[in-house]
Amino acid sequence: MLANAKPLIPRMRIANYRAAALFAAASVYIAAAEPVTPVAPGSLTAGPGLSSFLQVFLALGLVIAAIFLAAWLMRRLSPGHFAGAAQLRVVGGVMVGQKERVVVVELADTWLVLGVTSAQVSTLHTLAKPEKADIASVQTNPFAERLAAALRLRKSSDEAGAHATPVDAP
């Protein structure tokens, strides 16, 4: 059955080309059959003026501005930017499978241990926030640190006028 499917695609394209050629020929035949009325040399009307083009461009600008305004409002009023989101912070997480994670989330003075899969999020455990919890030490990301160091080095070398390459840290 799949072997028969391949030849159908070129046949369908040929059928589409034939239909387009038939339509073009029919429209030319119909246009040729209509009588042509002669126009007096002084009775030609002017085409669209500058005001018509200005009106079209202003309408187009208004539509584009409305699209940008809608995008800005959607970004500004998205649910993650309200006051409740400021209390929620991801402390850390680890992959335990191909699509499963265990994530620690801080909500006010409580840490939630969550199991996250592609289908659901479930609470595994609830902890009180530890007294000695240092968020900076928990959220270390070696790639982010190396990238920040490389960017600082590049910025300082650009200011000095020399281009230095970042050195890999162990």
PDB file of C-alpha atoms in Angstrom:
ATOM      1  CA  MET A   1       0.000   0.000   0.000  1.00  0.00           C
ATOM      2  CA  LEU A   2       2.868   2.396   0.768  1.00  0.00           C
ATOM      3  CA  ALA A   3       4.503   1.580  -2.552  1.00  0.00           C
ATOM      4  CA  ASN A   4       1.392   2.874  -4.329  1.00  0.00           C
ATOM      5  CA  ALA A   5       1.400   6.125  -2.322  1.00  0.00           C
ATOM      6  CA  LYS A   6       4.608   7.508  -3.868  1.00  0.00           C
ATOM      7  CA  PRO A   7       3.402   7.645  -7.500  1.00  0.00           C
ATOM      8  CA  LEU A   8       0.202   9.429  -6.432  1.00  0.00           C
ATOM      9  CA  ILE A   9       2.060  12.591  -5.444  1.00  0.00           C
ATOM     10  CA  PRO A  10       3.412  13.362  -8.952  1.00  0.00           C
ATOM     11  CA  ARG A  11       0.022  12.440 -10.436  1.00  0.00           C
ATOM     12  CA  MET A  12      -1.687  14.880  -8.090  1.00  0.00           C
ATOM     13  CA  ARG A  13       0.770  17.622  -9.053  1.00  0.00           C
ATOM     14  CA  ILE A  14       0.162  16.971 -12.752  1.00  0.00           C
ATOM     15  CA  ALA A  15      -3.595  17.083 -12.126  1.00  0.00           C
ATOM     16  CA  ASN A  16      -3.205  20.423 -10.328  1.00  0.00           C
ATOM     17  CA  TYR A  17      -1.144  21.845 -13.199  1.00  0.00           C
ATOM     18  CA  ARG A  18      -3.737  20.642 -15.710  1.00  0.00           C
ATOM     19  CA  ALA A  19      -6.552  22.227 -13.704  1.00  0.00           C
ATOM     20  CA  ALA A  20      -4.637  25.525 -13.466  1.00  0.00           C
ATOM     21  CA  ALA A  21      -3.956  25.513 -17.217  1.00  0.00           C
ATOM     22  CA  LEU A  22      -7.609  24.758 -17.947  1.00  0.00           C
ATOM     23  CA  PHE A  23      -8.737  27.589 -15.672  1.00  0.00           C
ATOM     24  CA  ALA A  24      -6.310  30.039 -17.298  1.00  0.00           C
ATOM     25  CA  ALA A  25      -7.456  29.054 -20.775  1.00  0.00           C
ATOM     26  CA  ALA A  26     -11.116  29.414 -19.820  1.00  0.00           C
ATOM     27  CA  SER A  27     -10.563  32.857 -18.309  1.00  0.00           C
ATOM     28  CA  VAL A  28      -8.703  34.025 -21.432  1.00  0.00           C
ATOM     29  CA  TYR A  29     -11.527  32.683 -23.613  1.00  0.00           C
ATOM     30  CA  ILE A  30     -14.159  34.487 -21.520  1.00  0.00           C
ATOM     31  CA  ALA A  31     -12.176  37.733 -21.553  1.00  0.00           C
ATOM     32  CA  ALA A  32     -11.753  37.519 -25.320  1.00  0.00           C
ATOM     33  CA  ALA A  33     -15.485  36.961 -25.831  1.00  0.00           C
ATOM     34  CA  GLU A  34     -16.465  40.214 -24.100  1.00  0.00           C
ATOM     35  CA  PRO A  35     -16.792  43.223 -26.386  1.00  0.00           C
ATOM     36  CA  VAL A  36     -14.277  46.005 -25.944  1.00  0.00           C
ATOM     37  CA  THR A  37     -15.747  49.479 -25.717  1.00  0.00           C
ATOM     38  CA  PRO A  38     -13.579  52.265 -27.105  1.00  0.00           C
ATOM     39  CA  VAL A  39     -12.621  55.079 -24.737  1.00  0.00           C
ATOM     40  CA  ALA A  40     -12.380  58.684 -25.818  1.00  0.00           C
ATOM     41  CA  PRO A  41      -8.861  60.136 -25.407  1.00  0.00           C
ATOM     42  CA  GLY A  42      -9.892  62.889 -22.963  1.00  0.00           C
ATOM     43  CA  SER A  43     -12.187  60.797 -20.784  1.00  0.00           C
ATOM     44  CA  LEU A  44      -9.589  58.709 -18.956  1.00  0.00           C
ATOM     45  CA  THR A  45      -9.968  58.867 -15.174  1.00  0.00           C
ATOM     46  CA  ALA A  46      -7.014  59.241 -12.885  1.00  0.00           C
ATOM     47  CA  GLY A  47      -5.910  56.298 -10.754  1.00  0.00           C
ATOM     48  CA  PRO A  48      -5.693  56.340  -7.000  1.00  0.00           C
ATOM     49  CA  GLY A  49      -4.181  59.497  -5.646  1.00  0.00           C
ATOM     50  CA  LEU A  50      -1.758  60.202  -2.868  1.00  0.00           C
ATOM     51  CA  SER A  51      -4.565  60.408  -0.310  1.00  0.00           C
ATOM     52  CA  SER A  52      -5.604  56.814  -1.035  1.00  0.00           C
ATOM     53  CA  PHE A  53      -2.051  55.552  -0.524  1.00  0.00           C
ATOM     54  CA  LEU A  54      -1.715  57.605   2.655  1.00  0.00           C
ATOM     55  CA  GLN A  55      -4.962  56.146   3.974  1.00  0.00           C
ATOM     56  CA  VAL A  56      -3.793  52.574   3.271  1.00  0.00           C
ATOM     57  CA  PHE A  57      -0.405  53.126   4.929  1.00  0.00           C
ATOM     58  CA  LEU A  58      -1.996  54.741   7.979  1.00  0.00           C
ATOM     59  CA  ALA A  59      -4.410  51.817   8.324  1.00  0.00           C
ATOM     60  CA  LEU A  60      -1.514  49.369   7.977  1.00  0.00           C
ATOM     61  CA  GLY A  61       0.465  51.258  10.613  1.00  0.00           C
ATOM     62  CA  LEU A  62      -2.540  51.207  12.933  1.00  0.00           C
ATOM     63  CA  VAL A  63      -2.901  47.435  12.553  1.00  0.00           C
ATOM     64  CA  ILE A  64       0.814  46.850  13.180  1.00  0.00           C
ATOM     65  CA  ALA A  65       0.712  49.119  16.239  1.00  0.00           C
ATOM     66  CA  ALA A  66      -2.311  47.192  17.553  1.00  0.00           C
ATOM     67  CA  ILE A  67      -0.403  43.909  17.158  1.00  0.00           C
ATOM     68  CA  PHE A  68       2.609  45.274  19.067  1.00  0.00           C
ATOM     69  CA  LEU A  69       0.331  46.702  21.766  1.00  0.00           C
ATOM     70  CA  ALA A  70      -1.425  43.360  22.174  1.00  0.00           C
ATOM     71  CA  ALA A  71       1.924  41.546  22.447  1.00  0.00           C
ATOM     72  CA  TRP A  72       3.172  44.047  25.023  1.00  0.00           C
ATOM     73  CA  LEU A  73      -0.032  43.697  27.073  1.00  0.00           C
ATOM     74  CA  MET A  74       0.125  39.901  26.969  1.00  0.00           C
ATOM     75  CA  ARG A  75       3.717  39.962  28.179  1.00  0.00           C
ATOM     76  CA  ARG A  76       2.937  42.563  30.831  1.00  0.00           C
ATOM     77  CA  LEU A  77      -0.194  40.899  32.173  1.00  0.00           C
ATOM     78  CA  SER A  78       0.959  37.284  32.069  1.00  0.00           C
ATOM     79  CA  PRO A  79       0.072  35.287  35.214  1.00  0.00           C
ATOM     80  CA  GLY A  80       3.699  34.776  36.280  1.00  0.00           C
ATOM     81  CA  HIS A  81       4.318  38.480  36.869  1.00  0.00           C
ATOM     82  CA  PHE A  82       1.858  39.034  39.697  1.00  0.00           C
ATOM     83  CA  ALA A  83       2.670  39.336  43.408  1.00  0.00           C
ATOM     84  CA  GLY A  84       2.249  35.604  44.151  1.00  0.00           C
ATOM     85  CA  ALA A  85       5.064  34.644  41.817  1.00  0.00           C
ATOM     86  CA  ALA A  86       7.601  36.655  43.842  1.00  0.00           C
ATOM     87  CA  GLN A  87       7.151  34.273  46.801  1.00  0.00           C
ATOM     88  CA  LEU A  88       7.854  31.167  44.710  1.00  0.00           C
ATOM     89  CA  ARG A  89      11.460  30.131  43.976  1.00  0.00           C
ATOM     90  CA  VAL A  90      13.040  26.933  42.678  1.00  0.00           C
ATOM     91  CA  VAL A  91      15.775  25.902  45.100  1.00  0.00           C
ATOM     92  CA  GLY A  92      17.080  22.938  43.126  1.00  0.00           C
ATOM     93  CA  GLY A  93      16.197  19.853  41.184  1.00  0.00           C
ATOM     94  CA  VAL A  94      17.536  16.611  39.844  1.00  0.00           C
ATOM     95  CA  MET A  95      16.571  14.394  36.906  1.00  0.00           C
ATOM     96  CA  VAL A  96      15.513  10.917  38.064  1.00  0.00           C
ATOM     97  CA  GLY A  97      14.427   9.604  34.672  1.00  0.00           C
ATOM     98  CA  GLN A  98      14.143  10.591  31.053  1.00  0.00           C
ATOM     99  CA  LYS A  99      11.079  12.786  31.691  1.00  0.00           C
ATOM    100  CA  GLU A 100      10.913  12.817  35.495  1.00  0.00           C
ATOM    101  CA  ARG A 101      12.417  15.298  37.941  1.00  0.00           C
ATOM    102  CA  VAL A 102      12.439  15.883  41.671  1.00  0.00           C
ATOM    103  CA  VAL A 103      12.330  19.615  42.361  1.00  0.00           C
ATOM    104  CA  VAL A 104      12.624  21.560  45.618  1.00  0.00           C
ATOM    105  CA  VAL A 105      10.536  24.739  45.580  1.00  0.00           C
ATOM    106  CA  GLU A 106      10.539  27.427  48.258  1.00  0.00           C
ATOM    107  CA  LEU A 107       7.155  28.960  49.039  1.00  0.00           C
ATOM    108  CA  ALA A 108       7.335  31.565  51.840  1.00  0.00           C
ATOM    109  CA  ASP A 109       8.929  29.643  54.763  1.00  0.00           C
ATOM    110  CA  THR A 110       8.187  26.172  53.401  1.00  0.00           C
ATOM    111  CA  TRP A 111      10.113  23.939  51.053  1.00  0.00           C
ATOM    112  CA  LEU A 112       8.059  21.644  48.847  1.00  0.00           C
ATOM    113  CA  VAL A 113       9.630  18.534  47.362  1.00  0.00           C
ATOM    114  CA  LEU A 114       7.773  17.961  44.100  1.00  0.00           C
ATOM    115  CA  GLY A 115       7.781  15.088  41.656  1.00  0.00           C
ATOM    116  CA  VAL A 116       7.437  16.454  38.132  1.00  0.00           C
ATOM    117  CA  THR A 117       6.576  14.279  35.149  1.00  0.00           C
ATOM    118  CA  SER A 118       5.326  15.105  31.689  1.00  0.00           C
ATOM    119  CA  ALA A 119       1.758  14.378  32.835  1.00  0.00           C
ATOM    120  CA  GLN A 120       1.543  15.745  36.381  1.00  0.00           C
ATOM    121  CA  VAL A 121       3.171  17.456  39.350  1.00  0.00           C
ATOM    122  CA  SER A 122       2.761  15.823  42.736  1.00  0.00           C
ATOM    123  CA  THR A 123       3.901  16.811  46.238  1.00  0.00           C
ATOM    124  CA  LEU A 124       6.344  14.259  47.620  1.00  0.00           C
ATOM    125  CA  HIS A 125       7.177  15.957  50.914  1.00  0.00           C
ATOM    126  CA  THR A 126       6.798  19.277  52.765  1.00  0.00           C
ATOM    127  CA  LEU A 127       9.661  20.704  54.834  1.00  0.00           C
ATOM    128  CA  ALA A 128      10.159  23.782  56.970  1.00  0.00           C
ATOM    129  CA  LYS A 129      12.766  26.090  55.481  1.00  0.00           C
ATOM    130  CA  PRO A 130      16.149  25.241  57.032  1.00  0.00           C
ATOM    131  CA  GLU A 131      17.718  27.964  59.151  1.00  0.00           C
ATOM    132  CA  LYS A 132      21.124  27.721  57.462  1.00  0.00           C
ATOM    133  CA  ALA A 133      19.817  27.520  53.906  1.00  0.00           C
ATOM    134  CA  ASP A 134      22.030  29.595  51.680  1.00  0.00           C
ATOM    135  CA  ILE A 135      20.271  29.883  48.324  1.00  0.00           C
ATOM    136  CA  ALA A 136      23.416  31.038  46.521  1.00  0.00           C
ATOM    137  CA  SER A 137      25.257  27.848  47.470  1.00  0.00           C
ATOM    138  CA  VAL A 138      22.284  25.626  46.619  1.00  0.00           C
ATOM    139  CA  GLN A 139      21.791  27.053  43.135  1.00  0.00           C
ATOM    140  CA  THR A 140      25.338  26.833  41.849  1.00  0.00           C
ATOM    141  CA  ASN A 141      25.496  26.332  38.117  1.00  0.00           C
ATOM    142  CA  PRO A 142      29.043  25.849  36.835  1.00  0.00           C
ATOM    143  CA  PHE A 143      28.131  26.705  33.233  1.00  0.00           C
ATOM    144  CA  ALA A 144      26.443  29.943  34.277  1.00  0.00           C
ATOM    145  CA  GLU A 145      29.465  30.886  36.395  1.00  0.00           C
ATOM    146  CA  ARG A 146      31.916  30.188  33.536  1.00  0.00           C
ATOM    147  CA  LEU A 147      29.743  32.106  31.075  1.00  0.00           C
ATOM    148  CA  ALA A 148      29.550  35.099  33.414  1.00  0.00           C
ATOM    149  CA  ALA A 149      33.322  35.015  33.930  1.00  0.00           C
ATOM    150  CA  ALA A 150      33.928  34.831  30.170  1.00  0.00           C
ATOM    151  CA  LEU A 151      31.577  37.747  29.548  1.00  0.00           C
ATOM    152  CA  ARG A 152      33.263  39.825  32.250  1.00  0.00           C
ATOM    153  CA  LEU A 153      36.672  39.026  30.753  1.00  0.00           C
ATOM    154  CA  ARG A 154      35.484  39.936  27.266  1.00  0.00           C
ATOM    155  CA  LYS A 155      33.908  43.184  28.469  1.00  0.00           C
ATOM    156  CA  SER A 156      37.068  44.193  30.329  1.00  0.00           C
ATOM    157  CA  SER A 157      39.239  43.325  27.312  1.00  0.00           C
ATOM    158  CA  ASP A 158      36.941  45.300  24.980  1.00  0.00           C
ATOM    159  CA  GLU A 159      37.245  48.316  27.246  1.00  0.00           C
ATOM    160  CA  ALA A 160      41.050  47.947  27.276  1.00  0.00           C
ATOM    161  CA  GLY A 161      41.157  47.609  23.497  1.00  0.00           C
ATOM    162  CA  ALA A 162      42.688  44.128  23.386  1.00  0.00           C
ATOM    163  CA  HIS A 163      40.712  40.991  22.611  1.00  0.00           C
ATOM    164  CA  ALA A 164      41.544  38.220  25.052  1.00  0.00           C
ATOM    165  CA  THR A 165      40.130  34.724  24.949  1.00  0.00           C
ATOM    166  CA  PRO A 166      38.502  33.247  28.043  1.00  0.00           C
ATOM    167  CA  VAL A 167      40.496  30.614  29.923  1.00  0.00           C
ATOM    168  CA  ASP A 168      38.744  27.363  30.874  1.00  0.00           C
ATOM    169  CA  ALA A 169      38.436  26.949  34.607  1.00  0.00           C
ATOM    170  CA  PRO A 170      38.903  23.447  36.065  1.00  0.00           C
TER     171      PRO A 170
END
